[in-house]
Short mmCIF file of C-alpha atoms in Angstrom, two decimals:
data_model
loop_
_atom_site.label_atom_id
_atom_site.label_comp_id
_atom_site.label_asym_id
_atom_site.label_seq_id
_atom_site.Cartn_x
_atom_site.Cartn_y
_atom_site.Cartn_z
CA MET A 1 18.17 -26.88 335.03
CA SER A 2 16.43 -29.86 336.59
CA ALA A 3 13.59 -32.17 335.60
CA ARG A 4 11.95 -35.45 336.59
CA LEU A 5 11.87 -38.05 333.84
CA PRO A 6 11.14 -41.74 333.38
CA ARG A 7 14.06 -43.92 334.43
CA ARG A 8 15.35 -45.00 331.00
CA ALA A 9 15.05 -41.53 329.47
CA ALA A 10 16.79 -39.95 332.45
CA LEU A 11 19.72 -42.35 332.29
CA ARG A 12 20.16 -41.76 328.58
CA LEU A 13 20.06 -37.98 329.08
CA ALA A 14 22.59 -38.15 331.92
CA ARG A 15 25.00 -40.15 329.78
CA GLY A 16 24.53 -37.68 326.93
CA LEU A 17 25.30 -34.68 329.14
CA LEU A 18 28.42 -36.36 330.49
CA LEU A 19 29.71 -37.18 327.00
CA LEU A 20 28.89 -33.65 325.81
CA GLY A 21 30.90 -32.13 328.62
CA LEU A 22 33.90 -34.37 328.00
CA ALA A 23 33.81 -33.73 324.26
CA GLY A 24 33.54 -29.96 324.79
CA CYS A 25 36.52 -29.86 327.13
CA ALA A 26 38.64 -31.96 324.75
CA GLY A 27 37.69 -30.11 321.56
CA VAL A 28 37.55 -26.43 322.46
CA GLY A 29 41.34 -25.98 322.11
CA PRO A 30 41.95 -27.51 318.65
CA GLN A 31 38.65 -26.24 317.28
CA ARG A 32 39.20 -22.68 318.44
CA LEU A 33 42.82 -22.67 317.23
CA ASP A 34 41.70 -23.51 313.70
CA LEU A 35 38.90 -20.93 313.73
CA ASP A 36 40.97 -18.19 315.36
CA GLN A 37 43.96 -18.64 313.06
CA ILE A 38 41.78 -18.00 310.02
CA GLY A 39 39.53 -15.45 311.70
CA TYR A 40 42.25 -13.24 313.13
CA ALA A 41 44.35 -13.46 309.96
CA ASP A 42 41.36 -12.25 307.95
CA ALA A 43 40.52 -9.51 310.45
CA LEU A 44 44.12 -8.24 310.62
CA GLY A 45 44.42 -8.23 306.83
CA GLU A 46 41.17 -6.33 306.35
CA GLY A 47 42.12 -3.84 309.05
CA LEU A 48 45.51 -3.12 307.47
CA LYS A 49 43.90 -2.64 304.05
CA ARG A 50 41.39 -0.18 305.47
CA GLN A 51 44.11 1.71 307.37
CA MET A 52 46.21 2.11 304.22
CA LEU A 53 43.21 3.24 302.16
CA LEU A 54 42.21 5.72 304.87
CA ASN A 55 45.71 7.21 304.87
CA MET A 56 45.53 7.63 301.08
CA VAL A 57 42.24 9.49 301.47
CA ARG A 58 43.56 11.63 304.32
CA LEU A 59 46.59 12.65 302.27
CA ARG A 60 44.26 13.44 299.34
CA TYR A 61 42.54 15.96 301.61
CA ALA A 62 45.83 17.30 303.08
CA ASP A 63 44.99 15.56 306.35
CA VAL A 64 47.43 13.94 308.76
CA PRO A 65 48.06 10.19 308.17
CA THR A 66 47.99 7.87 311.16
CA PHE A 67 49.54 4.43 311.58
CA LEU A 68 48.42 2.09 314.33
CA ALA A 69 50.19 -1.26 314.71
CA VAL A 70 48.56 -4.33 316.25
CA SER A 71 51.19 -5.56 318.69
CA GLN A 72 49.28 -8.28 320.57
CA VAL A 73 46.03 -10.22 320.44
CA ILE A 74 44.95 -12.30 323.44
CA SER A 75 41.77 -14.31 323.12
CA GLY A 76 40.85 -16.50 326.10
CA TYR A 77 38.12 -19.11 326.16
CA GLN A 78 36.62 -21.04 329.04
CA LEU A 79 34.10 -23.87 328.82
CA GLN A 80 32.54 -25.31 331.99
CA THR A 81 30.02 -28.14 332.08
CA THR A 82 28.45 -29.97 334.99
CA ALA A 83 25.99 -32.85 335.05
CA THR A 84 24.16 -34.53 337.92
CA ALA A 85 21.93 -37.56 337.98
CA GLY A 86 19.98 -39.32 340.74
CA LEU A 87 18.06 -42.61 340.95
CA ASN A 88 15.05 -43.07 343.21
CA ALA A 89 14.77 -46.68 344.34
CA TYR A 90 11.99 -48.58 346.10
CA PRO A 91 10.24 -47.79 348.42
CA ASN A 92 10.75 -44.02 347.84
CA ALA A 93 10.26 -44.10 344.08
CA ALA A 94 6.87 -43.11 342.81
CA PRO A 95 5.49 -44.08 339.41
CA GLY A 96 6.96 -41.77 336.75
CA ASN A 97 9.64 -40.47 339.13
CA TYR A 98 12.42 -43.06 338.92
CA ALA A 99 15.31 -40.62 338.33
CA THR A 100 16.34 -36.94 338.37
CA VAL A 101 18.87 -35.25 336.12
CA GLY A 102 20.42 -31.78 336.03
CA GLY A 103 23.25 -29.93 334.34
CA THR A 104 24.79 -26.55 333.45
CA VAL A 105 26.92 -25.35 330.55
CA GLN A 106 28.90 -22.06 330.69
CA TYR A 107 31.01 -20.61 327.84
CA THR A 108 33.10 -17.45 328.31
CA THR A 109 35.31 -15.53 325.84
CA ARG A 110 37.49 -12.51 326.69
CA PRO A 111 39.43 -11.15 323.67
CA THR A 112 42.02 -8.41 324.36
CA PHE A 113 43.81 -6.35 321.71
CA THR A 114 46.92 -4.19 322.11
CA LEU A 115 47.40 -1.39 319.55
CA THR A 116 50.55 0.75 319.36
CA PRO A 117 50.69 4.14 317.56
CA VAL A 118 53.71 4.48 315.26
CA THR A 119 55.36 7.82 316.04
CA GLY A 120 58.75 9.48 316.41
CA GLN A 121 61.83 7.75 315.11
CA ARG A 122 59.93 4.59 314.17
CA PHE A 123 57.57 6.68 312.02
CA ALA A 124 60.47 8.45 310.31
CA GLN A 125 62.42 5.25 309.65
CA SER A 126 59.41 3.29 308.41
CA TYR A 127 57.43 5.83 306.39
CA LEU A 128 59.72 8.78 305.58
CA ARG A 129 62.86 6.82 304.64
CA PRO A 130 63.17 6.18 300.88
CA LEU A 131 63.15 2.52 299.96
CA ALA A 132 66.51 1.00 299.14
CA PRO A 133 66.91 0.10 295.44
CA ALA A 134 68.12 -3.35 296.51
CA GLU A 135 64.76 -3.96 298.23
CA LEU A 136 62.81 -3.27 295.04
CA LEU A 137 65.10 -5.41 292.91
CA SER A 138 64.95 -8.26 295.42
CA LEU A 139 61.17 -8.29 295.11
CA ALA A 140 61.45 -8.23 291.31
CA GLN A 141 63.80 -11.20 291.35
CA SER A 142 61.27 -13.03 293.54
CA GLY A 143 58.63 -12.66 290.83
CA ALA A 144 56.86 -9.39 291.65
CA PRO A 145 56.15 -7.36 288.47
CA VAL A 146 59.22 -5.16 288.03
CA ASP A 147 57.34 -2.49 286.07
CA LEU A 148 54.64 -2.18 288.75
CA LEU A 149 57.22 -2.04 291.55
CA PHE A 150 59.10 0.77 289.78
CA ARG A 151 55.92 2.66 288.90
CA LEU A 152 54.96 2.56 292.57
CA GLY A 153 58.26 3.00 294.37
CA VAL A 154 60.55 4.99 292.05
CA GLN A 155 60.73 8.69 291.19
CA SER A 156 63.27 8.32 288.38
CA VAL A 157 65.81 5.95 286.85
CA ASN A 158 69.01 7.58 285.51
CA GLY A 159 67.11 10.84 285.23
CA LEU A 160 64.12 9.33 283.38
CA PRO A 161 61.15 10.66 285.43
CA ASN A 162 58.25 8.54 286.56
CA GLY A 163 54.74 9.94 286.81
CA ALA A 164 54.35 12.08 289.92
CA THR A 165 52.02 14.53 291.63
CA SER A 166 53.54 17.95 292.17
CA GLY A 167 51.63 20.85 293.72
CA GLY A 168 48.45 18.83 293.46
CA ARG A 169 48.91 18.37 289.71
CA ALA A 170 49.66 15.00 288.15
CA GLN A 171 52.55 14.70 285.70
CA GLU A 172 52.69 11.69 283.42
CA ALA A 173 55.75 9.45 283.21
CA SER A 174 58.22 10.22 280.46
CA GLY A 175 58.30 8.12 277.34
CA GLY A 176 61.80 6.90 278.15
CA PHE A 177 60.72 5.70 281.60
CA LEU A 178 57.71 3.83 280.20
CA ALA A 179 59.84 2.25 277.48
CA LEU A 180 62.37 1.14 280.10
CA MET A 181 59.59 -0.41 282.21
CA GLN A 182 58.29 -2.33 279.21
CA ALA A 183 61.78 -3.63 278.40
CA LEU A 184 62.43 -4.67 282.02
CA ARG A 185 59.07 -6.45 282.11
CA GLN A 186 59.97 -8.44 278.99
CA ILE A 187 63.35 -9.32 280.49
CA GLN A 188 61.67 -10.49 283.68
CA SER A 189 59.09 -12.56 281.76
CA ALA A 190 61.96 -14.33 280.01
CA GLY A 191 63.55 -15.13 283.38
CA ALA A 192 66.60 -13.02 282.61
CA VAL A 193 66.61 -10.69 285.64
CA ASN A 194 69.92 -11.52 287.32
CA LEU A 195 71.20 -9.79 290.43
CA ARG A 196 74.41 -10.05 292.40
CA PHE A 197 74.65 -8.83 296.00
CA GLU A 198 77.74 -7.86 297.96
CA ARG A 199 77.50 -7.33 301.70
CA GLN A 200 79.75 -4.61 303.05
CA GLN A 201 80.01 -2.67 306.28
CA GLY A 202 78.38 0.40 304.77
CA GLY A 203 75.44 -1.62 303.48
CA PRO A 204 74.67 -4.13 300.75
CA ARG A 205 75.65 -3.40 297.14
CA VAL A 206 73.53 -4.76 294.29
CA PHE A 207 74.57 -5.32 290.69
CA LEU A 208 72.23 -5.85 287.75
CA LEU A 209 73.37 -8.19 285.00
CA LEU A 210 72.44 -6.99 281.51
CA ASP A 211 73.59 -9.77 279.24
CA ALA A 212 72.25 -9.64 275.68
CA ASP A 213 73.11 -13.30 275.05
CA HIS A 214 69.80 -14.48 276.53
CA ALA A 215 67.89 -15.19 273.31
CA PRO A 216 64.23 -14.68 274.45
CA ALA A 217 65.05 -11.25 275.88
CA ALA A 218 67.94 -10.14 273.66
CA THR A 219 66.02 -7.28 272.04
CA ALA A 220 64.63 -6.04 275.37
CA VAL A 221 68.08 -6.21 276.98
CA ARG A 222 69.61 -4.16 274.17
CA GLN A 223 66.83 -1.58 274.52
CA ALA A 224 67.28 -1.39 278.30
CA ARG A 225 71.05 -0.93 277.93
CA GLN A 226 70.50 1.88 275.45
CA LEU A 227 67.95 3.68 277.64
CA LEU A 228 70.22 3.39 280.69
CA GLY A 229 73.30 4.49 278.77
CA VAL A 230 75.30 1.38 279.67
CA PRO A 231 78.72 1.49 277.96
CA PRO A 232 79.38 -1.19 275.32
CA GLY A 233 81.03 -4.29 276.69
CA THR A 234 79.72 -3.73 280.25
CA ARG A 235 77.89 -6.87 281.40
CA GLU A 236 76.70 -5.66 284.80
CA VAL A 237 76.00 -2.30 286.40
CA GLU A 238 75.76 -1.30 290.04
CA VAL A 239 72.37 0.00 291.15
CA VAL A 240 72.77 3.02 293.44
CA TYR A 241 70.40 5.48 295.09
CA GLY A 242 70.21 8.92 293.50
CA ARG A 243 68.93 10.96 290.60
CA LEU A 244 71.98 10.56 288.34
CA PRO A 245 74.83 8.02 288.38
CA ASN A 246 78.32 8.94 289.55
CA GLY A 247 80.11 6.43 287.35
CA ARG A 248 79.82 4.90 283.90
CA ALA A 249 78.88 1.44 285.20
CA GLN A 250 76.09 2.62 287.48
CA VAL A 251 72.33 2.97 287.31
CA ALA A 252 70.85 5.62 289.62
CA VAL A 253 67.42 4.86 291.05
CA LEU A 254 65.69 7.62 293.02
CA THR A 255 63.19 5.77 295.19
CA ARG A 256 60.16 6.95 297.11
CA SER A 257 59.20 6.62 300.75
CA VAL A 258 56.02 4.87 301.88
CA LEU A 259 54.42 8.24 302.54
CA GLN A 260 55.24 9.34 298.97
CA ILE A 261 53.74 6.12 297.58
CA LEU A 262 50.50 6.66 299.51
CA TYR A 263 50.43 10.31 298.43
CA GLU A 264 50.92 9.42 294.76
CA LEU A 265 48.20 6.75 294.83
CA GLY A 266 45.86 9.07 296.72
CA GLY A 267 46.35 11.81 294.13
CA ARG A 268 44.01 10.00 291.70
CA ILE A 269 41.19 9.40 294.18
CA GLU A 270 37.80 10.54 292.93
CA VAL A 271 36.44 13.43 295.03
CA ALA A 272 33.11 15.24 295.18
CA GLU A 273 32.85 18.51 293.26
CA ALA A 274 31.43 20.19 296.37
CA ASP A 275 34.64 19.38 298.24
CA VAL A 276 36.68 20.98 295.45
CA ARG A 277 34.51 24.11 295.43
CA ARG A 278 34.93 24.51 299.19
CA GLY A 279 38.70 24.22 298.82
CA GLU A 280 38.99 20.99 300.84
CA THR A 281 40.96 19.27 298.09
CA ARG A 282 42.11 19.69 294.51
CA PRO A 283 40.26 18.33 291.48
CA THR A 284 41.31 14.97 290.12
CA ASP A 285 43.48 15.31 287.03
CA PRO A 286 42.37 13.26 284.03
CA GLY A 287 44.55 10.45 282.86
CA GLU A 288 45.21 6.81 283.59
CA GLY A 289 46.70 6.07 286.97
CA LEU A 290 47.85 2.87 288.66
CA ILE A 291 44.78 2.72 290.87
CA ARG A 292 41.20 3.90 290.81
CA ILE A 293 39.46 4.73 294.08
CA HIS A 294 35.77 5.61 293.96
CA GLN A 295 33.73 7.81 296.26
CA GLY A 296 30.04 8.09 297.01
CA ASP A 297 27.36 8.12 299.68
CA ARG A 298 27.57 4.37 300.22
CA GLU A 299 30.12 1.72 299.25
CA PRO A 300 29.09 -1.49 297.44
CA ARG A 301 28.75 -4.63 299.51
CA ASP A 302 31.51 -6.48 297.65
CA ALA A 303 34.13 -3.71 297.77
CA TYR A 304 37.74 -4.88 297.97
CA ALA A 305 38.46 -2.22 300.60
CA ALA A 306 36.25 0.63 301.82
CA VAL A 307 36.50 3.38 304.45
CA PRO A 308 34.30 6.31 305.55
CA TYR A 309 35.76 9.82 305.69
CA ARG A 310 33.96 13.09 306.49
CA GLY A 311 30.53 11.77 305.63
CA ARG A 312 31.61 10.12 302.36
CA CYS A 313 32.69 6.58 301.48
CA PHE A 314 35.79 5.67 299.47
CA TRP A 315 36.45 2.23 298.06
CA VAL A 316 38.38 0.05 295.63
CA ASP A 317 36.15 -2.02 293.37
CA ALA A 318 36.51 -5.78 293.82
CA ALA A 319 36.17 -6.25 290.03
CA ASP A 320 39.09 -3.89 289.28
CA TYR A 321 42.04 -6.29 289.10
CA ARG A 322 44.55 -3.60 288.09
CA SER A 323 43.71 -1.41 291.07
CA LYS A 324 43.75 -4.34 293.47
CA GLY A 325 47.19 -5.37 292.23
CA ALA A 326 48.62 -1.87 292.70
CA PHE A 327 47.02 -1.63 296.15
CA SER A 328 48.40 -5.02 297.22
CA PHE A 329 51.96 -4.30 296.12
CA ALA A 330 51.85 -0.88 297.78
CA TYR A 331 51.01 -2.75 300.97
CA VAL A 332 53.93 -5.13 300.38
CA LEU A 333 56.28 -2.14 300.02
CA GLN A 334 54.91 -0.70 303.25
CA VAL A 335 55.57 -3.96 305.08
CA LEU A 336 59.05 -4.06 303.57
CA ALA A 337 59.76 -0.55 304.86
CA GLU A 338 58.48 -1.45 308.33
CA SER A 339 60.63 -4.57 308.62
CA GLY A 340 63.78 -4.14 310.64
CA GLN A 341 62.66 -0.77 312.01
CA GLY A 342 61.54 -1.96 315.44
CA GLN A 343 57.95 -2.49 314.43
CA PRO A 344 56.18 -4.85 316.85
CA THR A 345 55.27 -8.21 315.38
CA PRO A 346 51.64 -9.12 316.17
CA ILE A 347 51.48 -11.87 318.81
CA VAL A 348 48.32 -13.96 319.05
CA THR A 349 47.85 -15.76 322.36
CA ILE A 350 44.88 -18.11 322.74
CA PRO A 351 44.59 -19.73 326.16
CA ALA A 352 41.71 -22.24 326.40
CA GLN A 353 40.37 -23.61 329.67
#
């Protein structure tokens, strides 16, 4: 752009353009880093939530789940500014034409995203492999609700069955399993969940301390020991994978895989009656589940997570704290299963020029 201005105004404008260019070049890096760190973190989080919800819906309709990992994000920025100024002196200067000023500003952004499908051995190791009992207990010791973790990631404890979906029909958890979860939750609330780990060549071993001397949780500890069949005088038991224990001082935990967790949560998704009549899916069994996922023609604006599928919308209500908690911890278990299985860690590269 170019214009002819009075001398004082032109000089002021030229100085302003020069300062603007210098400030832009100096600030684009730090400013964009702050904005991109928050922006990409939010976008990645929302995308992963939607992908997990979509897989729940697809499993609800006997469809194939898909997992796509974000392996790299490259976002490049370039800011170019130029400014020119000229002064017309006597005798060439005419009244009202003492100076000329011109300048250009160019801003360019080129984001690039690399997405990697999770297939083959990585898929089997991450989503078909049952979770290790030590992984669940480690999360519980870190403060995650032990009852919610077990309701999500466990099929049974010492033969006490959790709620499950079999043949499209939901089966409620046994009374013994629910009583054990309540006792473990009370023990955790009292800060009395104690674990001991042993690292061996065949894998880590984990032991659960069940000491009734802890006053705030003494009653809950005694109840847990009774439900687990712990012999009198045994202070700690080894937690092993399986349906039933092999020894007297063991607790057998039959865990689920990530795909099983998504299938179980998807089993309680609300579906349209027309879809059931056409045989696309089974009706939703009544009863209270860990999560409630709605369906309709259009999702609300403030949905916690929402996805379209076959002309319908499915979403988790933002005001449903219980469902959001179950959804979030299911995602944590998925991340835990993916860790150490060769999953690419997202790399964000932001070059600024």
